[in-house]
Structures are given as structure tokens and as C-alpha cells.
């Protein structure tokens, strides 16, 4: 048995099989590349499911982690610690001036947001409106919020009080609203749902209706946060500000951290005893996230996301002219989807064989979420591999 086979058989015996894993053992990550145990290099255009947005093992994040690990790894929220306060300020100043609560994942951030909405609004308000095709996490409440029946299978009955409305249908949103609505929760651009953006009119309508009914507007920016779309947060492409916003994935540069930001007024409802997280906001995770924000600014990565994002979209649109199975290309910055007329999994697997990692979601949407440090030359390599695969003929 080689080392890959040994690890796979260890997983078979000791790790629960809830992920369909590819038979590769990854041993190192560096920038836009992964390396497997057989020394093969993989160009990673979907690093860590959008977590490693600065690429793998960004030197500034590694350095911050080394420094912080030597001083204080974890301190619970009984005390104050510097990195947590510093991170909260950096985030607040780059968003709508709110206050932060820290946790460890996207689902937890959304849980916190929903609990806060229940606490902050009148007792009679218990309902949540979310969007069809959305993805908000895998805990019971966030799974219920997720507007995709396939994820609900096996878990019925779910939590009461959730309604799902079609994306960008303002009339449907209006008719779903009642006095019992505590919040509307939406991703500005659906990620798992196939890179589908909310329209400006739709975001305006949510804002107006939430204000009118005394409900909260919650933005799930778990996938769109930290500059991936070319602005710190995707809502900044619109004219609205939310009451609550959640983030995770890219926030810690690979370290597990989630955050919920709420306006000063709304944040007052999260008083001691109502919510908590043991690991939330610990020194190590917050130091990593501070380094992520500094690196994005020092290296001009917001601009890179716009420029390289535009470049990849133009390249993919050119492919659309050549291959009729490509129906469309959509996205913002470095969050790009290619709508196919056929299932995409075979294309994704064949790209990996040739050293390119991309993702397929919703069966027929190829998802590119390159690291924000990606160069045009790396995009060229990715497009070249994809072109080779497409030229071979599609299933
Ligand atoms: C990934 C994701 C989540 C869930 O995050 P976890 O860290 O896996 O709990 C929630 N919302 C969106 C939009 C996501 O992309």
C-alpha cells in the first residue's frame, strides 16, 4: 500500500463517510497550488471551498499565527483579548459600522443572526423568509433556512415558521410578508445555489419591507465576504445596508472563524445569557483574520479581484463562443459560475486529472472561486486546461 492508500483505508475504518472524497492525499498548499502525496501539483481555483481566499498558507497569515500561537492561543470570553477587539474594529470600519459577535463557522453565524432577530423583534414575530436555492448551513435552523428541498430530505419536520420565496420576485416577497416576520435572510449572491445575484430592485424591496414591518434584514455573506467580489462585502455593490450581516469562509485565511455584525441598535438585544460560543473570537483565530484584512489592503487584492475577475469572465465568455454546452457566464469579481446545458461533474473530474481544481454546483454550474492573489497567467493556465477537457468532447 502506498501512503495514499494507507490514509484512505484509515479513513474507511475511523472517519465517518459523510463526504464523497476524491482519492487524493493533499500534503501541502502554497499560494494558488496544492500538492498531493505523489508530487502532483494542482492549480486550485476553488481553494478550501472559498475559505483560502488569499491562497494556501499566505505568508502574512502564517506569520501572524506563529506569533500569536507563541503568546496566547485561546482565551475564553470571560476576559478581554487584543485580537478580538482589533478584528471587530477592522470589520466594523469596512462595513456599516456595526458591532461583532464571533463564532467558528458560517452556520453558527447564521444561527446567531436568527436568534438575534427573534430577540430583537416583538415576541409575535417568529417567521423567517429566505430565498429558493439559498444555502445557509447544516445545523437544524440554518438547514431549515436553506431553500433547497434536497437538503431537507431525511430531516422532516423542520423548524416551524420558514417560508421560501423565488429570487428577485418582488411580488412573491410582498405576499409572503406578515406581521409575524422576524427577518428576511438572503445571500447577495447565491454561492452553492449556482452564482445567482439578487437584483438591486430586489435588495431595495427587502430593505423597504423589513423597515416597514419592523423585521430585520439579514445578509448571509459567508461566501461573499472579505473582498471576493471586489468590495469588502457584496452588499456594497448595492444601495442598501443590512441590520445584520454574517461572514465566515474567507475571514480567517484558512482558520475556522465566523462572525455576525449587527447595527449598534440591534446588537443591544444580544445581552449576557442569550448567546455564546466557547471558542468564538479566540486569540489565534482573530489574529489570523486581522492578518487577512491587512494582507488584502497591503497587496491591493480588492482591485485584483475586480481585474482578474473581469479577465476570467472574458476568457470564459470566449469559450462560450466555441462550446455550445456553455449557456452563460455570470458572477462578480472572483466568484464566477459557468452555466452548462449538461452535468458538470465529469468536466470537473477531468480538469483535476490534468491538474486544475474547480467545482460544480447545482449539477450544471461550474464554479470558479480563484484565490484573490491569482494572476492572469494562472487564469490562462486554468482556461487552457479547461479548454483541453472541452475539446476532448463532453459527455
Ligand atoms: C458555506 C456557507 C454557509 C455555511 O458555512 P459553514 O462554515 O459550512 O457552516 C452558510 N452560508 C453560505 C452562503 C455559505 O456559502
PDB file of N, CA and C and ligand atoms in Angstrom, residues 49 51 104-110 134-139 142 187 189-192 220-224 246 248-249 257 367, ligand 1:
ATOM      1  N   UNK A  49     -13.018  25.408  -0.625  1.00  0.00           N
ATOM      2  CA  UNK A  49     -14.426  25.826  -0.772  1.00  0.00           C
ATOM      3  C   UNK A  49     -14.558  27.318  -0.444  1.00  0.00           C
ATOM      4  N   UNK A  51     -12.616  29.172   1.236  1.00  0.00           N
ATOM      5  CA  UNK A  51     -12.040  29.560   2.523  1.00  0.00           C
ATOM      6  C   UNK A  51     -10.672  30.228   2.324  1.00  0.00           C
ATOM      7  N   UNK A 104     -17.477  30.181  15.063  1.00  0.00           N
ATOM      8  CA  UNK A 104     -16.467  29.351  14.384  1.00  0.00           C
ATOM      9  C   UNK A 104     -16.822  28.908  12.982  1.00  0.00           C
ATOM     10  N   UNK A 105     -17.992  29.270  12.486  1.00  0.00           N
ATOM     11  CA  UNK A 105     -18.394  28.784  11.167  1.00  0.00           C
ATOM     12  C   UNK A 105     -19.526  29.646  10.624  1.00  0.00           C
ATOM     13  N   UNK A 106     -19.839  29.416   9.362  1.00  0.00           N
ATOM     14  CA  UNK A 106     -20.917  30.147   8.728  1.00  0.00           C
ATOM     15  C   UNK A 106     -22.277  29.813   9.328  1.00  0.00           C
ATOM     16  N   UNK A 107     -22.493  28.524   9.542  1.00  0.00           N
ATOM     17  CA  UNK A 107     -23.790  28.117  10.102  1.00  0.00           C
ATOM     18  C   UNK A 107     -24.006  28.763  11.467  1.00  0.00           C
ATOM     19  N   UNK A 108     -22.960  28.774  12.273  1.00  0.00           N
ATOM     20  CA  UNK A 108     -23.096  29.376  13.604  1.00  0.00           C
ATOM     21  C   UNK A 108     -23.365  30.877  13.529  1.00  0.00           C
ATOM     22  N   UNK A 109     -22.755  31.530  12.560  1.00  0.00           N
ATOM     23  CA  UNK A 109     -23.001  32.967  12.403  1.00  0.00           C
ATOM     24  C   UNK A 109     -24.465  33.198  12.040  1.00  0.00           C
ATOM     25  N   UNK A 110     -25.000  32.348  11.155  1.00  0.00           N
ATOM     26  CA  UNK A 110     -26.406  32.492  10.770  1.00  0.00           C
ATOM     27  C   UNK A 110     -27.348  32.134  11.920  1.00  0.00           C
ATOM     28  N   UNK A 134     -31.281  29.011  -1.903  1.00  0.00           N
ATOM     29  CA  UNK A 134     -30.279  29.566  -0.979  1.00  0.00           C
ATOM     30  C   UNK A 134     -29.548  28.457  -0.238  1.00  0.00           C
ATOM     31  N   UNK A 135     -28.436  28.820   0.385  1.00  0.00           N
ATOM     32  CA  UNK A 135     -27.726  27.896   1.268  1.00  0.00           C
ATOM     33  C   UNK A 135     -27.273  28.662   2.494  1.00  0.00           C
ATOM     34  N   UNK A 136     -27.704  28.202   3.671  1.00  0.00           N
ATOM     35  CA  UNK A 136     -27.347  28.927   4.889  1.00  0.00           C
ATOM     36  C   UNK A 136     -26.642  28.073   5.939  1.00  0.00           C
ATOM     37  N   UNK A 137     -26.431  26.777   5.654  1.00  0.00           N
ATOM     38  CA  UNK A 137     -25.693  25.953   6.611  1.00  0.00           C
ATOM     39  C   UNK A 137     -26.390  24.632   6.874  1.00  0.00           C
ATOM     40  N   UNK A 138     -25.808  23.853   7.785  1.00  0.00           N
ATOM     41  CA  UNK A 138     -26.254  22.469   8.001  1.00  0.00           C
ATOM     42  C   UNK A 138     -26.790  22.204   9.402  1.00  0.00           C
ATOM     43  N   UNK A 139     -26.790  23.202  10.278  1.00  0.00           N
ATOM     44  CA  UNK A 139     -27.424  22.983  11.582  1.00  0.00           C
ATOM     45  C   UNK A 139     -28.927  23.010  11.359  1.00  0.00           C
ATOM     46  N   UNK A 142     -30.336  26.498  10.338  1.00  0.00           N
ATOM     47  CA  UNK A 142     -29.810  27.019   9.066  1.00  0.00           C
ATOM     48  C   UNK A 142     -30.173  26.100   7.916  1.00  0.00           C
ATOM     49  N   UNK A 187     -28.557  35.718   0.685  1.00  0.00           N
ATOM     50  CA  UNK A 187     -27.184  35.894   0.195  1.00  0.00           C
ATOM     51  C   UNK A 187     -27.259  36.916  -0.942  1.00  0.00           C
ATOM     52  N   UNK A 189     -25.274  37.255  -3.341  1.00  0.00           N
ATOM     53  CA  UNK A 189     -25.049  36.383  -4.495  1.00  0.00           C
ATOM     54  C   UNK A 189     -25.053  34.952  -3.965  1.00  0.00           C
ATOM     55  N   UNK A 190     -25.996  34.147  -4.460  1.00  0.00           N
ATOM     56  CA  UNK A 190     -26.032  32.757  -4.016  1.00  0.00           C
ATOM     57  C   UNK A 190     -24.780  32.045  -4.502  1.00  0.00           C
ATOM     58  N   UNK A 191     -24.107  31.338  -3.584  1.00  0.00           N
ATOM     59  CA  UNK A 191     -22.899  30.616  -3.963  1.00  0.00           C
ATOM     60  C   UNK A 191     -23.234  29.187  -4.348  1.00  0.00           C
ATOM     61  N   UNK A 192     -23.526  28.382  -3.327  1.00  0.00           N
ATOM     62  CA  UNK A 192     -23.889  26.988  -3.537  1.00  0.00           C
ATOM     63  C   UNK A 192     -25.071  26.892  -4.504  1.00  0.00           C
ATOM     64  N   UNK A 220     -26.495  37.084   4.440  1.00  0.00           N
ATOM     65  CA  UNK A 220     -25.559  35.978   4.619  1.00  0.00           C
ATOM     66  C   UNK A 220     -24.404  36.195   3.644  1.00  0.00           C
ATOM     67  N   UNK A 221     -23.317  36.734   4.164  1.00  0.00           N
ATOM     68  CA  UNK A 221     -22.126  36.989   3.330  1.00  0.00           C
ATOM     69  C   UNK A 221     -21.017  35.988   3.681  1.00  0.00           C
ATOM     70  N   UNK A 222     -21.438  34.811   4.106  1.00  0.00           N
ATOM     71  CA  UNK A 222     -20.462  33.786   4.482  1.00  0.00           C
ATOM     72  C   UNK A 222     -19.530  33.462   3.311  1.00  0.00           C
ATOM     73  N   UNK A 223     -20.073  33.438   2.110  1.00  0.00           N
ATOM     74  CA  UNK A 223     -19.247  33.111   0.943  1.00  0.00           C
ATOM     75  C   UNK A 223     -18.747  34.351   0.191  1.00  0.00           C
ATOM     76  N   UNK A 224     -19.492  35.450   0.296  1.00  0.00           N
ATOM     77  CA  UNK A 224     -19.162  36.644  -0.492  1.00  0.00           C
ATOM     78  C   UNK A 224     -18.287  37.650   0.260  1.00  0.00           C
ATOM     79  N   UNK A 246     -23.655  38.282   8.207  1.00  0.00           N
ATOM     80  CA  UNK A 246     -22.826  37.176   8.693  1.00  0.00           C
ATOM     81  C   UNK A 246     -21.690  36.918   7.723  1.00  0.00           C
ATOM     82  N   UNK A 248     -17.912  34.258   7.217  1.00  0.00           N
ATOM     83  CA  UNK A 248     -17.080  33.144   7.719  1.00  0.00           C
ATOM     84  C   UNK A 248     -16.022  32.834   6.670  1.00  0.00           C
ATOM     85  N   UNK A 249     -16.237  31.765   5.927  1.00  0.00           N
ATOM     86  CA  UNK A 249     -15.267  31.202   4.968  1.00  0.00           C
ATOM     87  C   UNK A 249     -13.913  31.918   4.872  1.00  0.00           C
ATOM     88  N   UNK A 257     -13.307  30.489  11.657  1.00  0.00           N
ATOM     89  CA  UNK A 257     -13.860  31.639  12.368  1.00  0.00           C
ATOM     90  C   UNK A 257     -15.091  32.118  11.612  1.00  0.00           C
ATOM     91  N   UNK A 367     -18.105  26.170 -10.944  1.00  0.00           N
ATOM     92  CA  UNK A 367     -17.861  27.306 -10.056  1.00  0.00           C
ATOM     93  C   UNK A 367     -16.364  27.567  -9.952  1.00  0.00           C
TER      94      UNK A 367
HETATM   95  C1  LIG B   1     -20.682  27.769   3.341  1.00  0.00           C
HETATM   96  C2  LIG B   1     -21.874  28.606   3.617  1.00  0.00           C
HETATM   97  C3  LIG B   1     -22.564  28.530   4.846  1.00  0.00           C
HETATM   98  C4  LIG B   1     -22.216  27.515   5.905  1.00  0.00           C
HETATM   99  O1  LIG B   1     -20.960  27.726   6.444  1.00  0.00           O
HETATM  100  P1  LIG B   1     -20.262  26.595   7.354  1.00  0.00           P
HETATM  101  O2  LIG B   1     -18.987  27.230   7.798  1.00  0.00           O
HETATM  102  O3  LIG B   1     -20.068  25.380   6.496  1.00  0.00           O
HETATM  103  O4  LIG B   1     -21.181  26.333   8.479  1.00  0.00           O
HETATM  104  C5  LIG B   1     -23.604  29.405   5.067  1.00  0.00           C
HETATM  105  N1  LIG B   1     -23.969  30.301   4.140  1.00  0.00           N
HETATM  106  C6  LIG B   1     -23.332  30.403   2.949  1.00  0.00           C
HETATM  107  C7  LIG B   1     -23.762  31.437   1.974  1.00  0.00           C
HETATM  108  C8  LIG B   1     -22.276  29.549   2.642  1.00  0.00           C
HETATM  109  O5  LIG B   1     -21.663  29.634   1.466  1.00  0.00           O
END
